[in-house]
Tab-separated table of C-alpha atoms in Angstrom:
chain	number	residue	atom	x	y	z
A	402	UNK	CA	0.000	0.000	0.000
A	403	UNK	CA	1.414	3.353	-1.074
A	404	UNK	CA	1.745	5.925	1.680
A	405	UNK	CA	0.063	9.204	0.684
A	406	UNK	CA	1.994	12.228	1.885
A	407	UNK	CA	-0.006	14.908	3.698
A	408	UNK	CA	1.250	18.165	2.219
A	409	UNK	CA	-1.394	20.150	4.115
A	410	UNK	CA	0.870	19.747	7.144
A	411	UNK	CA	3.743	21.244	5.124
A	412	UNK	CA	1.498	24.135	4.204
A	413	UNK	CA	0.559	24.772	7.847
A	414	UNK	CA	4.206	24.654	8.913
A	415	UNK	CA	5.203	27.209	6.261
A	416	UNK	CA	2.255	29.469	7.148
A	417	UNK	CA	3.367	29.461	10.790
A	418	UNK	CA	6.945	29.996	9.607
A	419	UNK	CA	5.950	33.314	8.075
A	420	UNK	CA	3.927	34.176	11.198
A	421	UNK	CA	7.132	33.514	13.182
A	422	UNK	CA	9.058	35.869	10.895
A	423	UNK	CA	6.404	38.555	11.462
A	424	UNK	CA	6.712	38.110	15.238
A	425	UNK	CA	10.489	38.544	15.357
A	426	UNK	CA	10.378	41.494	12.930
A	427	UNK	CA	7.571	43.408	14.646
A	428	UNK	CA	7.585	42.522	18.357
A	429	UNK	CA	10.871	44.047	19.553
A	430	UNK	CA	10.154	47.551	18.135
A	431	UNK	CA	7.045	47.589	20.359
A	432	UNK	CA	9.385	47.252	23.364
A	433	UNK	CA	11.520	50.331	22.624
A	434	UNK	CA	9.805	52.387	25.348
A	435	UNK	CA	10.236	49.533	27.857
A	436	UNK	CA	13.950	49.225	26.981
A	437	UNK	CA	14.375	52.997	27.260
A	438	UNK	CA	12.818	53.228	30.732
A	439	UNK	CA	13.892	49.895	32.221
A	440	UNK	CA	17.434	49.576	30.862
A	441	UNK	CA	18.122	53.313	30.343
A	442	UNK	CA	18.949	52.654	26.683
A	443	UNK	CA	19.047	55.879	24.670
A	444	UNK	CA	16.598	56.372	21.805
A	445	UNK	CA	19.546	56.749	19.407
A	446	UNK	CA	20.978	53.380	20.503
A	447	UNK	CA	17.607	51.701	19.932
A	448	UNK	CA	18.006	52.435	16.210
A	449	UNK	CA	20.711	49.739	16.217
A	450	UNK	CA	18.080	47.041	16.774
A	451	UNK	CA	16.403	47.143	13.321
A	452	UNK	CA	19.794	47.831	11.686
A	453	UNK	CA	21.387	44.709	13.227
A	454	UNK	CA	18.269	42.660	12.451
A	455	UNK	CA	18.347	43.461	8.726
A	456	UNK	CA	22.143	43.188	8.394
A	457	UNK	CA	22.153	39.706	9.984
A	458	UNK	CA	19.211	38.692	7.795
A	459	UNK	CA	21.099	39.856	4.676
A	460	UNK	CA	24.209	37.904	5.734
A	461	UNK	CA	22.064	34.794	6.327
A	462	UNK	CA	20.540	35.147	2.837
A	463	UNK	CA	24.011	35.414	1.306
A	464	UNK	CA	25.411	32.416	3.206
A	465	UNK	CA	22.412	30.284	2.162
A	466	UNK	CA	23.077	31.215	-1.471
A	467	UNK	CA	26.596	29.787	-1.186
A	468	UNK	CA	25.363	26.385	0.035
A	469	UNK	CA	24.147	24.591	-3.070
A	470	UNK	CA	22.757	21.507	-1.302
A	471	UNK	CA	21.358	22.966	1.919
A	472	UNK	CA	19.287	20.451	3.899
A	473	UNK	CA	15.835	22.057	3.934
A	474	UNK	CA	14.493	20.191	6.948
A	475	UNK	CA	17.514	20.859	9.163
A	476	UNK	CA	17.692	24.487	8.010
A	477	UNK	CA	14.012	25.269	8.597
A	478	UNK	CA	13.992	23.536	12.005
A	479	UNK	CA	17.043	25.633	12.934
A	480	UNK	CA	15.074	28.730	11.925
A	481	UNK	CA	12.334	27.936	14.449
A	482	UNK	CA	14.841	27.075	17.200
A	483	UNK	CA	16.759	30.339	16.769
A	484	UNK	CA	13.550	32.390	16.531
A	485	UNK	CA	12.205	30.873	19.759
A	486	UNK	CA	15.529	31.108	21.594
A	487	UNK	CA	15.995	34.739	20.544
A	488	UNK	CA	12.528	35.712	21.796
A	489	UNK	CA	12.888	33.853	25.108
A	490	UNK	CA	16.411	35.249	25.465
A	491	UNK	CA	15.050	38.792	25.303
A	492	UNK	CA	13.304	38.138	28.616
A	493	UNK	CA	16.480	37.085	30.442
A	494	UNK	CA	19.770	37.765	28.638
A	495	UNK	CA	19.874	41.629	28.688
A	496	UNK	CA	19.817	41.637	32.511
A	497	UNK	CA	23.016	39.555	32.573
A	498	UNK	CA	25.072	42.419	31.111
A	499	UNK	CA	26.150	45.671	32.718
A	500	UNK	CA	25.206	47.202	29.365
A	501	UNK	CA	21.813	45.563	28.598
A	502	UNK	CA	21.996	46.737	24.986
A	503	UNK	CA	24.659	44.070	24.339
A	504	UNK	CA	22.257	41.356	25.529
A	505	UNK	CA	19.419	42.784	23.427
A	506	UNK	CA	21.576	42.779	20.279
A	507	UNK	CA	22.722	39.196	20.955
A	508	UNK	CA	19.070	38.090	21.028
A	509	UNK	CA	18.244	40.155	17.927
A	510	UNK	CA	21.157	38.507	16.100
A	511	UNK	CA	19.939	35.022	17.081
A	512	UNK	CA	16.351	35.485	15.911
A	513	UNK	CA	17.457	37.421	12.799
A	514	UNK	CA	19.246	34.234	11.665
A	515	UNK	CA	15.921	32.424	12.069
A	516	UNK	CA	14.105	35.124	10.109
A	517	UNK	CA	16.630	34.899	7.276
A	518	UNK	CA	16.334	31.103	7.089
A	519	UNK	CA	12.533	31.317	7.020
A	520	UNK	CA	12.696	33.833	4.190
A	521	UNK	CA	15.039	31.657	2.145
A	522	UNK	CA	13.517	28.203	2.786
A	523	UNK	CA	9.735	28.492	3.195
A	524	UNK	CA	9.123	29.608	-0.402
A	525	UNK	CA	11.030	26.731	-2.083
A	526	UNK	CA	9.485	24.217	0.347
A	527	UNK	CA	6.007	25.309	-0.822
A	528	UNK	CA	7.144	25.554	-4.451
A	529	UNK	CA	8.340	21.921	-4.333
A	530	UNK	CA	4.980	20.609	-3.060
A	531	UNK	CA	2.585	19.214	-5.702
A	532	UNK	CA	-0.050	21.935	-5.239
A	533	UNK	CA	-2.156	23.238	-8.138
A	534	UNK	CA	-1.999	27.007	-8.843
A	535	UNK	CA	1.486	27.470	-7.394
A	536	UNK	CA	1.482	31.224	-8.080
A	537	UNK	CA	-1.665	31.633	-5.975
A	538	UNK	CA	-0.243	29.359	-3.284
A	539	UNK	CA	2.929	31.480	-3.100
A	540	UNK	CA	0.846	34.656	-2.720
A	541	UNK	CA	-1.288	33.016	-0.027
A	542	UNK	CA	1.833	31.841	1.808
A	543	UNK	CA	3.293	35.338	1.932
A	544	UNK	CA	-0.020	36.776	3.158
A	545	UNK	CA	0.635	35.028	6.465
A	546	UNK	CA	3.506	37.427	7.143
A	547	UNK	CA	0.914	40.223	6.938
A	548	UNK	CA	-1.596	38.465	9.211
A	549	UNK	CA	1.250	37.719	11.622
A	550	UNK	CA	2.296	41.372	11.682
A	551	UNK	CA	-1.265	42.564	12.343
A	552	UNK	CA	-1.717	39.922	15.065
A	553	UNK	CA	1.531	40.678	16.897
A	554	UNK	CA	0.911	44.446	16.882
A	555	UNK	CA	-2.729	44.244	18.006
A	556	UNK	CA	-2.151	41.269	20.336
A	557	UNK	CA	0.825	42.901	22.042
A	558	UNK	CA	-1.019	46.204	22.423
A	559	UNK	CA	-3.992	44.450	24.049
A	560	UNK	CA	-1.651	42.530	26.373
A	561	UNK	CA	0.138	45.713	27.455
A	562	UNK	CA	-3.193	47.473	27.981
A	563	UNK	CA	-4.516	44.652	30.178
A	564	UNK	CA	-1.384	43.588	32.038
A	565	UNK	CA	1.021	46.516	31.722
A	566	UNK	CA	4.144	47.106	29.641
A	567	UNK	CA	6.286	46.001	32.605
A	568	UNK	CA	5.159	42.380	31.941
A	569	UNK	CA	6.642	42.317	28.436
A	570	UNK	CA	8.921	39.374	29.362
A	571	UNK	CA	5.900	37.097	29.777
A	572	UNK	CA	4.615	38.106	26.350
A	573	UNK	CA	8.023	37.457	24.746
A	574	UNK	CA	7.863	33.886	26.039
A	575	UNK	CA	4.245	33.497	24.904
A	576	UNK	CA	5.088	34.572	21.341
A	577	UNK	CA	7.974	32.064	21.387
A	578	UNK	CA	5.430	29.216	21.752
A	579	UNK	CA	4.546	29.538	18.048
A	580	UNK	CA	8.043	28.707	16.680
A	581	UNK	CA	8.476	26.078	19.427
A	582	UNK	CA	5.292	24.338	18.275
A	583	UNK	CA	6.336	24.710	14.639
A	584	UNK	CA	9.552	22.754	15.266
A	585	UNK	CA	7.344	19.654	15.520
A	586	UNK	CA	5.469	20.568	12.318
A	587	UNK	CA	8.647	20.923	10.267
A	588	UNK	CA	10.159	17.790	11.820
A	589	UNK	CA	7.216	15.613	10.764
A	590	UNK	CA	5.784	17.146	7.557
A	591	UNK	CA	6.814	15.939	4.062
A	592	UNK	CA	9.500	18.154	2.502
A	593	UNK	CA	10.592	17.640	-1.101
A	594	UNK	CA	13.765	18.983	-2.750
A	595	UNK	CA	13.031	21.934	-5.034
A	596	UNK	CA	15.544	20.594	-7.580
A	597	UNK	CA	17.518	17.351	-7.720
A	598	UNK	CA	20.999	17.946	-6.268
A	599	UNK	CA	22.769	17.130	-9.549
A	600	UNK	CA	20.622	19.649	-11.495
A	601	UNK	CA	20.723	22.535	-9.019
A	602	UNK	CA	22.563	25.673	-10.132
A	603	UNK	CA	25.314	27.212	-7.997
A	604	UNK	CA	25.444	30.877	-7.017
A	605	UNK	CA	28.254	31.436	-9.542
A	606	UNK	CA	26.190	29.916	-12.359
A	607	UNK	CA	23.231	32.119	-11.474
A	608	UNK	CA	25.322	35.281	-11.342
A	609	UNK	CA	26.624	34.496	-14.850
A	610	UNK	CA	23.048	34.149	-16.121
A	611	UNK	CA	22.008	37.397	-17.853
A	612	UNK	CA	18.284	36.716	-17.388
A	613	UNK	CA	18.727	36.217	-13.647
A	614	UNK	CA	19.925	39.806	-13.179
A	615	UNK	CA	16.668	41.196	-14.531
A	616	UNK	CA	14.717	39.069	-12.044
A	617	UNK	CA	17.036	40.190	-9.247
A	618	UNK	CA	16.351	43.843	-10.143
A	619	UNK	CA	12.639	43.003	-10.126
A	620	UNK	CA	13.021	41.644	-6.601
A	621	UNK	CA	14.917	44.760	-5.450
A	622	UNK	CA	12.110	46.946	-6.852
A	623	UNK	CA	9.469	44.770	-5.135
A	624	UNK	CA	11.256	44.919	-1.774
A	625	UNK	CA	11.754	48.686	-2.001
A	626	UNK	CA	8.145	49.373	-3.071
A	627	UNK	CA	6.839	47.357	-0.120
A	628	UNK	CA	9.208	48.410	2.666
A	629	UNK	CA	9.334	52.115	1.838
A	630	UNK	CA	5.677	52.738	2.522
A	631	UNK	CA	5.499	50.151	5.315
A	632	UNK	CA	8.126	52.027	7.322
A	633	UNK	CA	6.645	55.494	6.783
A	634	UNK	CA	2.924	54.822	7.284
A	635	UNK	CA	3.063	55.638	11.005
A	636	UNK	CA	4.123	59.219	10.202
A	637	UNK	CA	1.254	59.563	7.737
A	638	UNK	CA	-1.176	58.095	10.270
A	639	UNK	CA	-0.142	60.676	12.869
A	640	UNK	CA	-0.668	63.556	10.452
A	641	UNK	CA	-3.831	62.207	8.825
A	642	UNK	CA	-5.713	60.930	11.855
A	643	UNK	CA	-4.474	63.576	14.293
A	644	UNK	CA	-3.264	60.967	16.776
A	645	UNK	CA	-0.135	60.693	18.917
A	646	UNK	CA	2.940	58.731	17.872
A	647	UNK	CA	1.985	55.599	19.826
A	648	UNK	CA	-1.391	55.315	18.068
A	649	UNK	CA	0.179	56.276	14.737
A	650	UNK	CA	2.718	53.481	15.094
A	651	UNK	CA	-0.173	51.043	15.460
A	652	UNK	CA	-2.654	52.414	12.920
A	653	UNK	CA	-0.146	52.973	10.106
A	654	UNK	CA	1.788	49.662	10.016
A	655	UNK	CA	-1.312	47.666	10.995
A	656	UNK	CA	-3.455	49.204	8.267
A	657	UNK	CA	-0.714	48.772	5.668
A	658	UNK	CA	-0.050	45.131	6.620
A	659	UNK	CA	-3.795	44.393	6.565
A	660	UNK	CA	-4.198	45.874	3.062
A	661	UNK	CA	-1.098	44.031	1.825
A	662	UNK	CA	-2.451	40.790	3.274
A	663	UNK	CA	-5.794	41.355	1.510
A	664	UNK	CA	-3.970	41.830	-1.796
A	665	UNK	CA	-2.063	38.580	-1.346
A	666	UNK	CA	-5.109	36.684	-0.128
A	667	UNK	CA	-7.193	37.848	-3.097
A	668	UNK	CA	-4.602	36.727	-5.647
A	669	UNK	CA	-4.105	33.465	-3.776
A	670	UNK	CA	-7.827	32.689	-4.071
A	671	UNK	CA	-8.754	34.305	-7.407
A	672	UNK	CA	-5.556	34.642	-9.438
A	673	UNK	CA	-5.409	31.183	-11.003
A	674	UNK	CA	-6.723	32.360	-14.386
A	675	UNK	CA	-4.827	35.653	-14.450
A	676	UNK	CA	-1.546	36.366	-16.233
A	677	UNK	CA	0.859	36.983	-13.335
A	678	UNK	CA	3.279	39.344	-15.082
A	679	UNK	CA	0.419	41.442	-16.529
A	680	UNK	CA	-1.266	41.545	-13.117
A	681	UNK	CA	2.006	42.651	-11.511
A	682	UNK	CA	2.387	45.435	-14.087
A	683	UNK	CA	-1.082	46.672	-13.174
A	684	UNK	CA	-0.123	46.491	-9.503
A	685	UNK	CA	3.043	48.486	-10.234
A	686	UNK	CA	1.067	51.231	-11.981
A	687	UNK	CA	-1.472	51.340	-9.113
A	688	UNK	CA	1.397	51.504	-6.596
A	689	UNK	CA	2.961	54.428	-8.483
A	690	UNK	CA	-0.392	56.279	-8.467
A	691	UNK	CA	-0.762	55.550	-4.725
A	692	UNK	CA	2.724	56.949	-4.093
A	693	UNK	CA	1.781	60.132	-6.008
A	694	UNK	CA	-1.413	60.502	-3.964
A	695	UNK	CA	0.514	60.024	-0.698
A	696	UNK	CA	3.303	62.426	-1.677
A	697	UNK	CA	1.465	65.196	-3.550
A	698	UNK	CA	-1.917	65.490	-1.808
A	699	UNK	CA	-2.319	68.468	0.515
A	700	UNK	CA	-5.153	66.661	2.326
A	701	UNK	CA	-3.698	64.467	5.103
A	702	UNK	CA	-6.480	61.867	4.885
A	703	UNK	CA	-5.889	61.509	1.139
A	704	UNK	CA	-2.187	60.899	1.794
A	705	UNK	CA	-3.078	58.202	4.309
A	706	UNK	CA	-5.470	56.639	1.791
A	707	UNK	CA	-2.588	56.574	-0.708
A	708	UNK	CA	-0.541	54.574	1.808
A	709	UNK	CA	-3.320	52.019	2.231
A	710	UNK	CA	-3.871	51.689	-1.551
A	711	UNK	CA	-0.156	51.059	-1.990
A	712	UNK	CA	-0.509	48.229	0.550
A	713	UNK	CA	-3.062	46.526	-1.694
A	714	UNK	CA	-0.832	47.086	-4.747
A	715	UNK	CA	2.468	45.820	-3.334
A	716	UNK	CA	0.937	42.589	-1.994
A	717	UNK	CA	1.641	40.598	-5.161
A	718	UNK	CA	5.101	42.046	-5.852
A	719	UNK	CA	7.352	39.931	-3.582
A	720	UNK	CA	5.635	36.509	-3.963
A	721	UNK	CA	4.903	37.225	-7.639
A	722	UNK	CA	8.563	37.977	-8.340
A	723	UNK	CA	9.532	34.664	-6.731
A	724	UNK	CA	6.969	32.742	-8.812
A	725	UNK	CA	8.014	34.380	-12.099
A	726	UNK	CA	11.701	33.718	-11.427
A	727	UNK	CA	11.155	30.113	-10.342
A	728	UNK	CA	9.158	29.410	-13.516
A	729	UNK	CA	11.823	30.963	-15.757
A	730	UNK	CA	14.853	29.438	-13.951
A	731	UNK	CA	13.454	26.096	-12.681
A	732	UNK	CA	16.894	24.660	-11.806
A	733	UNK	CA	17.885	27.634	-9.642
A	734	UNK	CA	17.532	25.653	-6.415
A	735	UNK	CA	18.380	27.040	-2.993
A	736	UNK	CA	20.850	29.585	-4.396
A	737	UNK	CA	18.090	31.177	-6.485
A	738	UNK	CA	15.674	31.614	-3.568
A	739	UNK	CA	18.457	32.866	-1.294
A	740	UNK	CA	19.620	35.482	-3.819
A	741	UNK	CA	16.022	36.587	-4.407
A	742	UNK	CA	15.571	37.013	-0.650
A	743	UNK	CA	18.836	38.981	-0.607
A	744	UNK	CA	17.575	41.201	-3.443
A	745	UNK	CA	14.262	41.806	-1.665
A	746	UNK	CA	16.031	42.693	1.577
A	747	UNK	CA	18.421	45.009	-0.282
A	748	UNK	CA	15.409	46.795	-1.749
A	749	UNK	CA	13.843	46.870	1.710
A	750	UNK	CA	16.942	48.694	2.963
A	751	UNK	CA	17.451	50.938	-0.072
A	752	UNK	CA	13.882	52.269	-0.301
A	753	UNK	CA	13.429	53.597	3.255
A	754	UNK	CA	17.017	54.938	3.201
A	755	UNK	CA	16.281	56.958	0.054
A	756	UNK	CA	13.149	58.386	1.688
A	757	UNK	CA	15.158	59.340	4.778
A	758	UNK	CA	17.863	61.106	2.754
A	759	UNK	CA	15.396	62.981	0.529
A	760	UNK	CA	13.227	63.911	3.523
A	761	UNK	CA	16.274	65.378	5.271
A	762	UNK	CA	17.400	67.355	2.216
A	763	UNK	CA	13.838	68.705	1.794
A	764	UNK	CA	13.844	70.134	5.352
A	765	UNK	CA	12.053	67.131	6.897
A	766	UNK	CA	9.262	66.993	4.313
A	767	UNK	CA	8.301	63.289	4.289
A	768	UNK	CA	6.133	63.723	1.197
A	769	UNK	CA	9.179	64.754	-0.840
A	770	UNK	CA	10.942	61.590	0.284
A	771	UNK	CA	7.975	59.425	-0.707
A	772	UNK	CA	7.816	61.151	-4.104
A	773	UNK	CA	11.470	60.237	-4.725
A	774	UNK	CA	10.718	56.607	-3.804
A	775	UNK	CA	8.011	56.411	-6.484
A	776	UNK	CA	10.898	55.432	-8.784
A	777	UNK	CA	10.696	51.885	-7.386
A	778	UNK	CA	7.242	50.874	-8.720
A	779	UNK	CA	8.313	52.396	-12.068
A	780	UNK	CA	11.473	50.261	-11.915
A	781	UNK	CA	9.302	47.194	-11.270
A	782	UNK	CA	7.111	47.900	-14.330
A	783	UNK	CA	10.180	48.460	-16.550
A	784	UNK	CA	11.698	45.146	-15.394
A	785	UNK	CA	8.427	43.362	-16.159
A	786	UNK	CA	8.322	44.892	-19.647
A	787	UNK	CA	11.809	43.480	-20.355
A	788	UNK	CA	10.851	40.085	-18.886
A	789	UNK	CA	7.657	39.900	-20.986
A	790	UNK	CA	9.660	40.869	-24.089
A	791	UNK	CA	12.195	38.134	-23.352
A	792	UNK	CA	9.367	35.610	-22.926
A	793	UNK	CA	7.876	36.576	-26.315
A	794	UNK	CA	11.275	36.197	-28.002
A	795	UNK	CA	11.747	32.734	-26.449
A	796	UNK	CA	8.324	31.610	-27.674
A	797	UNK	CA	9.052	32.972	-31.167
A	798	UNK	CA	12.334	31.069	-31.258
A	799	UNK	CA	10.680	27.913	-29.956
A	800	UNK	CA	12.671	27.769	-26.679
């Protein structure tokens, strides 16, 4: 009797993997006030936390790209272990140091490794499963990062309201239960190789592939389009809704993540009969229009609406870029997914940095910074035009 593999368990594990990534990315910033008051950490020093998180994640992406035959099961289980240990460590390790900031950064480094591994491995694990409508499945998978972000922000805020910010250590341990539980899921679910070891391309082979570079640029544009607005929505929420910074930090990122999740969920459920590259071009144009509304409108509420519309538009960009690249370079293997994650993270660093620089040069006018960042959705559309042209040429030549 043939044993039928239950890939629904794989799907659940990957969904919770992205929820785990959302927890480690969004929980610690909610503790900045607690760290400031309890550990006497300066506000300027707290800026090191997201910087270290993204640098370690980038390094993890790069290291994964160098390992051609990375063991998916061991790697993804390690991601959950490091995520859980980093979160639990936050509750105890900082107090062991005379300078608590050292302990905080150690924990951030540990769970950033987990976040990087999740980003690199969850997508190819799902891609390798025999699911129909893989493009929709990839979009649905990535929507769970959005639902995780909304849940951790709202859930943490409710916990602090009910039990006080001083009990944040308990909540850190509670959030760690999700990756701890997911260790079992990844240890027992079926995991298939994305490409047979002998056929898998190395990082060097990919970097010599001219077509790959266009897809990498597409991924950079997708990451920048998403992260730019995600990181600046709190400022727009403050101005538009007339609320204080604390409420703005909740309303902006929460609203954006919710809209982005809706965009991914919709394509995951309804996108099976749509042309992905054409749909992404439409999303890029809508994102550009949303950026113009956010940056040029003199009505604060209109600017905030532009932010939310951009959330809907960018939803397909990251998972869609992965699906397009995987279809065009099917033997890319782990190196391909790792380099795509690296490109997305580079865009996620480049976009907000450009906004910050342009905002500063325009005498702290955020709208000027957002206007400058509208180059990224244009870049995405241009990349897609080249990719579609290349696809037409291949079909004409019978390749």
